[in-house]
Amino acid sequence: MDIGFVGLGNMGFPMAARLLEAGHPLVVFDTRPETVAAAVALGAQAATSPRDVADRSETVLASLPSVQASRDVATGPDGVIGGRRIKRFVDLSTVGAAAAQQIQALLAARGIAMLDSPVSGGVGGAAKGTLALMVSGPRPEYDLVEPVLSQLGTPFFVDTKSGAGQTMKLVNNLLAATALATTCEVVVMGVKAGLDPSVMIDVINAGSGATNASRDKFPKSILPRTFDYGFATGLMVKDVRLYLEEAEALGLPTEVASAVGRLWEQVMNEEGPESDFTSAIKPLEAAAGVVVDGRSDGPATS
Ligand code: NAD
């Protein structure tokens, strides 16, 4: 299937690379020329705008960093909405149910189908093709693109209702945000009390406190102090805010989510939106006066 791809960032680039590897002709666009050039080096064709991508492809996928970017790419003046060939738009970004529904309605008015298909599994999952894709929209359109999505990971058809995949994704990410925030908090507490952080993570991973934060994020990016997991703090804050908006719109209590949200807002204020989200431990370390260093010769306290 010939495919268009807009947004070749931390997630989009490895996803696009997998589609090229699987033999799909790919037309790509990103506002950063260097990432377009890297995709062209792998065999993609460069386009000049999202609309140009949609002039040249029936199926356009997008992986974008903000709600506004998804709106612009889908329905802006140079968006895919003006494309001559496009039949379906698959948004792999996390934008929340309300934005997905608004974009879907505008595209539907032009005869373009929309699937929202946010993903989970991180940059590693994007490279290995092991993402979880949470898809909602018209079932026949899903059936058409399912073989393409299967190159990226495991697609789950959540519902025919536009935005349902987004709600599913926000639920998942609130859990991921909570697990990382809480694991940072308890490991800092343990180190302050004199425990070795590497031993703590080993024990947690063998016990009932294990989560993806302790199994993957701590060993890969926090204990070695590389802070390079590949997900920006600003994106985590976006997802937690979107969760809170949806939960509040439903009139639900958000005691835990609100506390988690405050912590992530603090991380963004102190470390910046471009920092890796594993930097969440840094404000907690500063407040405690410790450094969580899992390298064998690293200091346990400062
Ligand atoms: P990113 O910032 O690394 O990549 C976004 C890309 O979009 C960049 O290359 C940027 O230049 C491009 N872009 C921005 N505005 C554009 C526009 N108007 N037109 C064309 N290109 C534009 O972000 P990411 O980490 O790849 O995340 C993308 C989406 O996937 C987000 O919605 C994020 O929440 C979600 N997500 C990310 C991860 C992760 O681990 N990074 C995991 C799951 C889901």
mmCIF file of C-alpha atoms and ligand atoms in Angstrom:
data_model
loop_
_atom_site.group_PDB
_atom_site.id
_atom_site.type_symbol
_atom_site.label_atom_id
_atom_site.label_comp_id
_atom_site.label_asym_id
_atom_site.label_seq_id
_atom_site.Cartn_x
_atom_site.Cartn_y
_atom_site.Cartn_z
ATOM 1 C CA MET A 1 0.000 0.000 0.000
ATOM 2 C CA ASP A 2 1.384 3.474 -0.816
ATOM 3 C CA ILE A 3 1.470 5.499 2.363
ATOM 4 C CA GLY A 4 2.060 9.093 3.391
ATOM 5 C CA PHE A 5 3.713 9.885 6.735
ATOM 6 C CA VAL A 6 3.781 13.278 8.461
ATOM 7 C CA GLY A 7 5.903 13.831 11.587
ATOM 8 C CA LEU A 8 9.237 11.989 11.639
ATOM 9 C CA GLY A 9 10.248 12.528 15.263
ATOM 10 C CA ASN A 10 11.263 10.157 18.046
ATOM 11 C CA MET A 11 8.291 7.908 17.268
ATOM 12 C CA GLY A 12 7.444 8.753 13.673
ATOM 13 C CA PHE A 13 10.898 8.182 12.237
ATOM 14 C CA PRO A 14 11.341 4.584 13.426
ATOM 15 C CA MET A 15 7.724 3.815 12.447
ATOM 16 C CA ALA A 16 8.315 5.222 8.952
ATOM 17 C CA ALA A 17 11.573 3.246 8.722
ATOM 18 C CA ARG A 18 9.705 0.021 9.501
ATOM 19 C CA LEU A 19 7.142 0.709 6.777
ATOM 20 C CA LEU A 20 9.922 1.350 4.269
ATOM 21 C CA GLU A 21 11.665 -1.842 5.341
ATOM 22 C CA ALA A 22 8.422 -3.759 4.790
ATOM 23 C CA GLY A 23 8.410 -2.484 1.199
ATOM 24 C CA HIS A 24 5.695 0.200 1.349
ATOM 25 C CA PRO A 25 6.328 3.206 -0.907
ATOM 26 C CA LEU A 26 6.364 6.171 1.483
ATOM 27 C CA VAL A 27 5.870 9.910 0.891
ATOM 28 C CA VAL A 28 7.006 11.918 3.929
ATOM 29 C CA PHE A 29 6.857 15.415 5.366
ATOM 30 C CA ASP A 30 8.226 17.026 8.519
ATOM 31 C CA THR A 31 8.938 20.668 9.343
ATOM 32 C CA ARG A 32 12.551 19.625 10.100
ATOM 33 C CA PRO A 33 14.364 19.081 6.771
ATOM 34 C CA GLU A 34 17.095 16.956 8.371
ATOM 35 C CA THR A 35 14.686 14.220 9.440
ATOM 36 C CA VAL A 36 13.071 14.240 5.968
ATOM 37 C CA ALA A 37 16.546 13.837 4.444
ATOM 38 C CA ALA A 38 17.239 10.880 6.743
ATOM 39 C CA ALA A 39 13.979 9.206 5.628
ATOM 40 C CA VAL A 40 14.803 9.881 1.951
ATOM 41 C CA ALA A 41 18.150 8.161 2.531
ATOM 42 C CA LEU A 42 16.132 5.076 3.556
ATOM 43 C CA GLY A 43 14.039 5.207 0.365
ATOM 44 C CA ALA A 44 11.168 7.631 1.156
ATOM 45 C CA GLN A 45 10.042 10.409 -1.204
ATOM 46 C CA ALA A 46 10.012 13.937 0.221
ATOM 47 C CA ALA A 47 6.867 16.086 0.070
ATOM 48 C CA THR A 48 6.648 19.835 0.532
ATOM 49 C CA SER A 49 3.626 19.939 2.890
ATOM 50 C CA PRO A 50 1.006 17.664 4.471
ATOM 51 C CA ARG A 51 -1.268 18.628 1.583
ATOM 52 C CA ASP A 52 1.388 17.496 -0.903
ATOM 53 C CA VAL A 53 1.603 14.170 0.967
ATOM 54 C CA ALA A 54 -2.191 13.847 0.627
ATOM 55 C CA ASP A 55 -2.024 14.709 -3.095
ATOM 56 C CA ARG A 56 0.219 11.682 -3.522
ATOM 57 C CA SER A 57 -1.122 9.053 -1.063
ATOM 58 C CA GLU A 58 -4.514 7.484 -0.287
ATOM 59 C CA THR A 59 -3.527 6.641 3.287
ATOM 60 C CA VAL A 60 -1.775 9.273 5.406
ATOM 61 C CA LEU A 61 -0.359 8.514 8.863
ATOM 62 C CA ALA A 62 0.791 11.237 11.271
ATOM 63 C CA SER A 63 2.822 11.259 14.502
ATOM 64 C CA LEU A 64 2.837 14.798 15.880
ATOM 65 C CA PRO A 65 3.837 16.431 19.172
ATOM 66 C CA SER A 66 0.830 18.599 20.043
ATOM 67 C CA VAL A 67 -2.914 18.962 19.576
ATOM 68 C CA GLN A 68 -2.282 22.091 17.506
ATOM 69 C CA ALA A 69 0.175 20.285 15.205
ATOM 70 C CA SER A 70 -2.387 17.524 14.570
ATOM 71 C CA ARG A 71 -5.074 20.143 13.809
ATOM 72 C CA ASP A 72 -2.725 22.015 11.443
ATOM 73 C CA VAL A 73 -1.567 18.888 9.629
ATOM 74 C CA ALA A 74 -5.092 17.486 9.315
ATOM 75 C CA THR A 75 -7.269 20.504 8.670
ATOM 76 C CA GLY A 76 -5.019 23.591 8.415
ATOM 77 C CA PRO A 77 -4.596 25.634 5.217
ATOM 78 C CA ASP A 78 -1.799 23.321 4.026
ATOM 79 C CA GLY A 79 -3.294 20.261 5.686
ATOM 80 C CA VAL A 80 -4.148 16.854 4.305
ATOM 81 C CA ILE A 81 -7.791 17.995 4.073
ATOM 82 C CA GLY A 82 -6.923 19.752 0.780
ATOM 83 C CA GLY A 83 -5.213 16.698 -0.741
ATOM 84 C CA ARG A 84 -6.488 15.231 -4.020
ATOM 85 C CA ARG A 85 -5.771 11.509 -3.418
ATOM 86 C CA ILE A 86 -6.211 10.996 0.300
ATOM 87 C CA LYS A 87 -9.007 8.649 1.424
ATOM 88 C CA ARG A 88 -8.085 8.114 5.065
ATOM 89 C CA PHE A 89 -6.074 9.879 7.782
ATOM 90 C CA VAL A 90 -4.631 7.833 10.644
ATOM 91 C CA ASP A 91 -3.459 9.972 13.563
ATOM 92 C CA LEU A 92 -0.921 8.084 15.677
ATOM 93 C CA SER A 93 -0.478 11.111 17.970
ATOM 94 C CA THR A 94 -1.993 11.550 21.428
ATOM 95 C CA VAL A 95 -4.454 14.449 21.173
ATOM 96 C CA GLY A 96 -7.419 13.505 23.394
ATOM 97 C CA ALA A 97 -10.915 12.463 22.363
ATOM 98 C CA ALA A 98 -12.390 15.947 21.883
ATOM 99 C CA ALA A 99 -9.743 17.080 19.372
ATOM 100 C CA ALA A 100 -9.894 13.740 17.537
ATOM 101 C CA GLN A 101 -13.669 14.078 17.166
ATOM 102 C CA GLN A 102 -13.381 17.660 15.879
ATOM 103 C CA ILE A 103 -10.741 16.677 13.316
ATOM 104 C CA GLN A 104 -12.809 13.635 12.293
ATOM 105 C CA ALA A 105 -15.893 15.790 11.654
ATOM 106 C CA LEU A 106 -13.990 18.308 9.509
ATOM 107 C CA LEU A 107 -12.357 15.533 7.449
ATOM 108 C CA ALA A 108 -15.660 13.635 7.083
ATOM 109 C CA ALA A 109 -17.222 16.741 5.534
ATOM 110 C CA ARG A 110 -14.624 16.396 2.748
ATOM 111 C CA GLY A 111 -15.156 12.638 2.367
ATOM 112 C CA ILE A 112 -11.930 11.693 4.183
ATOM 113 C CA ALA A 113 -12.176 8.937 6.804
ATOM 114 C CA MET A 114 -10.281 9.278 10.059
ATOM 115 C CA LEU A 115 -8.919 6.677 12.434
ATOM 116 C CA ASP A 116 -7.438 7.804 15.719
ATOM 117 C CA SER A 117 -4.684 5.386 16.605
ATOM 118 C CA PRO A 118 -2.507 6.623 19.465
ATOM 119 C CA VAL A 119 0.317 4.279 20.377
ATOM 120 C CA SER A 120 2.095 3.040 23.486
ATOM 121 C CA GLY A 121 5.436 1.315 23.869
ATOM 122 C CA GLY A 122 7.967 4.101 23.490
ATOM 123 C CA VAL A 123 10.782 4.690 21.041
ATOM 124 C CA GLY A 124 12.085 1.134 21.580
ATOM 125 C CA GLY A 125 8.670 -0.296 20.697
ATOM 126 C CA ALA A 126 8.480 1.925 17.606
ATOM 127 C CA ALA A 127 11.855 0.631 16.396
ATOM 128 C CA LYS A 128 11.080 -3.021 17.155
ATOM 129 C CA GLY A 129 7.478 -2.955 15.899
ATOM 130 C CA THR A 130 6.056 -3.876 19.288
ATOM 131 C CA LEU A 131 3.792 -0.881 19.925
ATOM 132 C CA ALA A 132 0.236 -1.190 21.203
ATOM 133 C CA LEU A 133 -2.025 0.770 18.821
ATOM 134 C CA MET A 134 -5.430 1.865 20.143
ATOM 135 C CA VAL A 135 -7.603 2.394 17.104
ATOM 136 C CA SER A 136 -11.093 3.827 16.763
ATOM 137 C CA GLY A 137 -13.184 4.859 13.780
ATOM 138 C CA PRO A 138 -14.984 3.151 10.908
ATOM 139 C CA ARG A 139 -14.412 -0.622 11.010
ATOM 140 C CA PRO A 140 -14.006 -1.072 7.210
ATOM 141 C CA GLU A 141 -11.245 1.552 7.232
ATOM 142 C CA TYR A 142 -9.558 -0.237 10.125
ATOM 143 C CA ASP A 143 -9.731 -3.535 8.223
ATOM 144 C CA LEU A 144 -8.004 -1.864 5.259
ATOM 145 C CA VAL A 145 -5.100 -0.419 7.255
ATOM 146 C CA GLU A 146 -4.745 -3.229 9.794
ATOM 147 C CA PRO A 147 -1.904 -4.924 7.831
ATOM 148 C CA VAL A 148 -0.003 -1.610 7.809
ATOM 149 C CA LEU A 149 -0.579 -0.994 11.522
ATOM 150 C CA SER A 150 0.548 -4.571 12.230
ATOM 151 C CA GLN A 151 4.001 -3.616 10.934
ATOM 152 C CA LEU A 152 4.189 -1.159 13.841
ATOM 153 C CA GLY A 153 2.954 -3.436 16.606
ATOM 154 C CA THR A 154 -0.314 -4.914 17.841
ATOM 155 C CA PRO A 155 -3.409 -2.945 16.781
ATOM 156 C CA PHE A 156 -6.398 -3.082 19.141
ATOM 157 C CA PHE A 157 -9.726 -2.035 17.659
ATOM 158 C CA VAL A 158 -11.210 -0.103 20.585
ATOM 159 C CA ASP A 159 -14.512 1.170 19.154
ATOM 160 C CA THR A 160 -16.174 2.601 16.062
ATOM 161 C CA LYS A 161 -16.688 5.860 18.015
ATOM 162 C CA SER A 162 -14.147 8.530 17.078
ATOM 163 C CA GLY A 163 -11.928 9.445 20.049
ATOM 164 C CA ALA A 164 -12.334 6.136 21.899
ATOM 165 C CA GLY A 165 -8.733 5.153 21.105
ATOM 166 C CA GLN A 166 -7.617 8.495 22.515
ATOM 167 C CA THR A 167 -9.481 7.933 25.773
ATOM 168 C CA MET A 168 -7.873 4.492 26.040
ATOM 169 C CA LYS A 169 -4.444 6.019 25.475
ATOM 170 C CA LEU A 170 -4.953 8.731 28.117
ATOM 171 C CA VAL A 171 -5.958 6.075 30.665
ATOM 172 C CA ASN A 172 -2.810 4.095 29.845
ATOM 173 C CA ASN A 173 -0.568 7.148 30.043
ATOM 174 C CA LEU A 174 -1.988 8.364 33.334
ATOM 175 C CA LEU A 175 -0.961 4.974 34.726
ATOM 176 C CA ALA A 176 2.515 5.298 33.171
ATOM 177 C CA ALA A 177 2.872 8.867 34.508
ATOM 178 C CA THR A 178 1.776 7.754 37.970
ATOM 179 C CA ALA A 179 4.094 4.742 38.055
ATOM 180 C CA LEU A 180 7.129 6.770 37.043
ATOM 181 C CA ALA A 181 6.358 9.623 39.445
ATOM 182 C CA THR A 182 5.724 7.254 42.344
ATOM 183 C CA THR A 183 8.761 5.088 41.639
ATOM 184 C CA CYS A 184 10.952 8.208 41.544
ATOM 185 C CA GLU A 185 9.467 9.367 44.850
ATOM 186 C CA VAL A 186 9.973 6.056 46.682
ATOM 187 C CA VAL A 187 13.483 5.422 45.348
ATOM 188 C CA VAL A 188 14.560 8.920 46.456
ATOM 189 C CA MET A 189 13.042 8.152 49.864
ATOM 190 C CA GLY A 190 14.938 4.839 50.060
ATOM 191 C CA VAL A 191 18.250 6.439 49.064
ATOM 192 C CA LYS A 192 17.727 9.190 51.655
ATOM 193 C CA ALA A 193 17.163 6.444 54.229
ATOM 194 C CA GLY A 194 20.431 4.772 53.168
ATOM 195 C CA LEU A 195 19.326 2.092 50.658
ATOM 196 C CA ASP A 196 21.250 1.308 47.468
ATOM 197 C CA PRO A 197 19.119 2.356 44.460
ATOM 198 C CA SER A 198 20.194 -0.586 42.256
ATOM 199 C CA VAL A 199 19.330 -3.058 44.992
ATOM 200 C CA MET A 200 15.980 -1.278 45.463
ATOM 201 C CA ILE A 201 15.114 -1.636 41.768
ATOM 202 C CA ASP A 202 16.133 -5.325 41.757
ATOM 203 C CA VAL A 203 13.922 -6.000 44.777
ATOM 204 C CA ILE A 204 10.977 -3.992 43.415
ATOM 205 C CA ASN A 205 11.260 -5.900 40.117
ATOM 206 C CA ALA A 206 11.169 -9.217 41.933
ATOM 207 C CA GLY A 207 8.256 -8.065 44.088
ATOM 208 C CA SER A 208 4.777 -6.601 43.864
ATOM 209 C CA GLY A 209 5.834 -2.993 43.220
ATOM 210 C CA ALA A 210 7.199 -3.674 39.722
ATOM 211 C CA THR A 211 5.943 -1.558 36.829
ATOM 212 C CA ASN A 212 7.331 -0.523 33.476
ATOM 213 C CA ALA A 213 9.005 2.365 35.346
ATOM 214 C CA SER A 214 11.090 0.009 37.490
ATOM 215 C CA ARG A 215 11.575 -2.691 34.847
ATOM 216 C CA ASP A 216 12.575 -0.445 31.956
ATOM 217 C CA LYS A 217 12.894 3.292 32.660
ATOM 218 C CA PHE A 218 15.032 3.078 35.803
ATOM 219 C CA PRO A 219 17.569 0.529 34.455
ATOM 220 C CA LYS A 220 17.806 2.213 31.020
ATOM 221 C CA SER A 221 17.835 5.911 31.801
ATOM 222 C CA ILE A 222 17.727 6.817 35.511
ATOM 223 C CA LEU A 223 20.186 4.518 37.320
ATOM 224 C CA PRO A 224 22.874 5.115 34.614
ATOM 225 C CA ARG A 225 21.896 8.836 34.717
ATOM 226 C CA THR A 226 21.641 9.108 30.939
ATOM 227 C CA PHE A 227 18.090 10.557 30.965
ATOM 228 C CA ASP A 228 17.656 9.550 27.327
ATOM 229 C CA TYR A 229 14.547 7.346 27.244
ATOM 230 C CA GLY A 230 13.065 9.292 24.293
ATOM 231 C CA PHE A 231 9.848 10.855 25.609
ATOM 232 C CA ALA A 232 9.797 14.571 26.384
ATOM 233 C CA THR A 233 8.509 15.914 29.711
ATOM 234 C CA GLY A 234 6.304 18.350 27.746
ATOM 235 C CA LEU A 235 4.565 15.393 26.064
ATOM 236 C CA MET A 236 3.963 13.705 29.417
ATOM 237 C CA VAL A 237 2.443 16.930 30.766
ATOM 238 C CA LYS A 238 0.262 17.186 27.622
ATOM 239 C CA ASP A 239 -1.082 13.670 28.200
ATOM 240 C CA VAL A 240 -1.761 14.166 31.927
ATOM 241 C CA ARG A 241 -3.534 17.482 31.227
ATOM 242 C CA LEU A 242 -5.660 15.791 28.530
ATOM 243 C CA TYR A 243 -6.568 12.995 30.978
ATOM 244 C CA LEU A 244 -7.573 15.531 33.644
ATOM 245 C CA GLU A 245 -9.689 17.483 31.137
ATOM 246 C CA GLU A 246 -11.551 14.345 30.062
ATOM 247 C CA ALA A 247 -12.053 13.030 33.601
ATOM 248 C CA GLU A 248 -13.252 16.447 34.816
ATOM 249 C CA ALA A 249 -15.615 16.745 31.830
ATOM 250 C CA LEU A 250 -17.127 13.432 32.984
ATOM 251 C CA GLY A 251 -17.535 14.874 36.517
ATOM 252 C CA LEU A 252 -15.210 12.306 38.080
ATOM 253 C CA PRO A 253 -12.894 12.645 41.093
ATOM 254 C CA THR A 254 -9.214 13.038 40.175
ATOM 255 C CA GLU A 255 -7.447 12.940 43.561
ATOM 256 C CA VAL A 256 -4.542 10.789 42.396
ATOM 257 C CA ALA A 257 -4.359 12.168 38.850
ATOM 258 C CA SER A 258 -4.319 15.756 40.141
ATOM 259 C CA ALA A 259 -1.407 15.023 42.485
ATOM 260 C CA VAL A 260 0.452 13.281 39.665
ATOM 261 C CA GLY A 261 -0.326 16.247 37.409
ATOM 262 C CA ARG A 262 1.138 18.733 39.921
ATOM 263 C CA LEU A 263 4.347 16.731 40.080
ATOM 264 C CA TRP A 264 4.714 16.651 36.294
ATOM 265 C CA GLU A 265 4.001 20.399 36.022
ATOM 266 C CA GLN A 266 6.828 20.938 38.533
ATOM 267 C CA VAL A 267 9.177 18.721 36.503
ATOM 268 C CA MET A 268 8.352 20.734 33.368
ATOM 269 C CA ASN A 269 8.906 24.064 35.172
ATOM 270 C CA GLU A 270 12.242 22.968 36.610
ATOM 271 C CA GLU A 271 13.678 20.748 33.858
ATOM 272 C CA GLY A 272 11.982 22.247 30.793
ATOM 273 C CA PRO A 273 9.500 20.726 28.305
ATOM 274 C CA GLU A 274 12.269 19.292 26.110
ATOM 275 C CA SER A 275 13.890 17.367 28.968
ATOM 276 C CA ASP A 276 13.510 13.594 28.901
ATOM 277 C CA PHE A 277 10.649 12.531 31.174
ATOM 278 C CA THR A 278 12.998 10.340 33.208
ATOM 279 C CA SER A 279 14.275 13.715 34.552
ATOM 280 C CA ALA A 280 11.211 13.556 36.834
ATOM 281 C CA ILE A 281 13.540 12.277 39.539
ATOM 282 C CA LYS A 282 15.701 15.420 39.564
ATOM 283 C CA PRO A 283 13.420 17.845 41.490
ATOM 284 C CA LEU A 284 12.778 15.057 44.042
ATOM 285 C CA GLU A 285 16.527 14.449 44.407
ATOM 286 C CA ALA A 286 17.137 18.176 44.859
ATOM 287 C CA ALA A 287 14.473 18.416 47.561
ATOM 288 C CA ALA A 288 15.929 15.375 49.373
ATOM 289 C CA GLY A 289 19.607 16.310 48.869
ATOM 290 C CA VAL A 290 20.450 12.913 47.324
ATOM 291 C CA VAL A 291 21.481 11.584 43.902
ATOM 292 C CA VAL A 292 20.029 8.281 42.697
ATOM 293 C CA ASP A 293 23.084 6.893 40.964
ATOM 294 C CA GLY A 294 23.121 3.234 39.957
ATOM 295 C CA ARG A 295 26.592 3.245 38.434
ATOM 296 C CA SER A 296 28.818 1.117 40.624
ATOM 297 C CA ASP A 297 31.197 3.933 41.565
ATOM 298 C CA GLY A 298 28.551 6.654 41.685
ATOM 299 C CA PRO A 299 27.779 8.702 44.791
ATOM 300 C CA ALA A 300 24.633 7.764 46.708
ATOM 301 C CA THR A 301 24.340 11.147 48.400
ATOM 302 C CA SER A 302 25.328 14.724 47.641
HETATM 303 P P1 NAD B 1 8.689 14.452 18.579
HETATM 304 O O1 NAD B 1 8.602 15.844 19.037
HETATM 305 O O2 NAD B 1 9.967 13.683 18.736
HETATM 306 O O3 NAD B 1 8.293 14.352 17.018
HETATM 307 C C1 NAD B 1 7.304 15.116 16.421
HETATM 308 C C2 NAD B 1 7.737 15.412 14.991
HETATM 309 O O4 NAD B 1 6.688 16.187 14.367
HETATM 310 C C3 NAD B 1 9.008 16.255 14.905
HETATM 311 O O5 NAD B 1 9.890 15.681 13.970
HETATM 312 C C4 NAD B 1 8.525 17.632 14.430
HETATM 313 O O6 NAD B 1 9.474 18.318 13.638
HETATM 314 C C5 NAD B 1 7.294 17.232 13.633
HETATM 315 N N1 NAD B 1 6.304 18.306 13.482
HETATM 316 C C6 NAD B 1 5.851 19.169 14.418
HETATM 317 N N2 NAD B 1 4.907 19.983 13.896
HETATM 318 C C7 NAD B 1 4.763 19.597 12.595
HETATM 319 C C8 NAD B 1 3.934 20.051 11.537
HETATM 320 N N3 NAD B 1 3.057 21.045 11.715
HETATM 321 N N4 NAD B 1 4.060 19.446 10.329
HETATM 322 C C9 NAD B 1 4.939 18.431 10.141
HETATM 323 N N5 NAD B 1 5.743 17.956 11.118
HETATM 324 C C10 NAD B 1 5.656 18.536 12.326
HETATM 325 O O7 NAD B 1 7.491 13.673 19.307
HETATM 326 P P2 NAD B 1 7.355 12.085 19.548
HETATM 327 O O8 NAD B 1 8.003 11.726 20.842
HETATM 328 O O9 NAD B 1 7.739 11.373 18.307
HETATM 329 O O10 NAD B 1 5.770 11.987 19.796
HETATM 330 C C11 NAD B 1 4.848 12.044 18.730
HETATM 331 C C12 NAD B 1 3.471 11.660 19.276
HETATM 332 O O11 NAD B 1 3.514 10.313 19.772
HETATM 333 C C13 NAD B 1 2.999 12.539 20.447
HETATM 334 O O12 NAD B 1 1.619 12.742 20.352
HETATM 335 C C14 NAD B 1 3.349 11.709 21.660
HETATM 336 O O13 NAD B 1 2.523 12.027 22.757
HETATM 337 C C15 NAD B 1 3.112 10.308 21.150
HETATM 338 N N6 NAD B 1 3.876 9.260 21.823
HETATM 339 C C16 NAD B 1 5.215 9.404 22.047
HETATM 340 C C17 NAD B 1 5.914 8.363 22.678
HETATM 341 C C18 NAD B 1 7.398 8.446 22.958
HETATM 342 O O14 NAD B 1 7.910 7.597 23.693
HETATM 343 N N7 NAD B 1 8.121 9.428 22.432
HETATM 344 C C19 NAD B 1 5.239 7.196 23.065
HETATM 345 C C20 NAD B 1 3.889 7.077 22.784
HETATM 346 C C21 NAD B 1 3.210 8.104 22.170
#
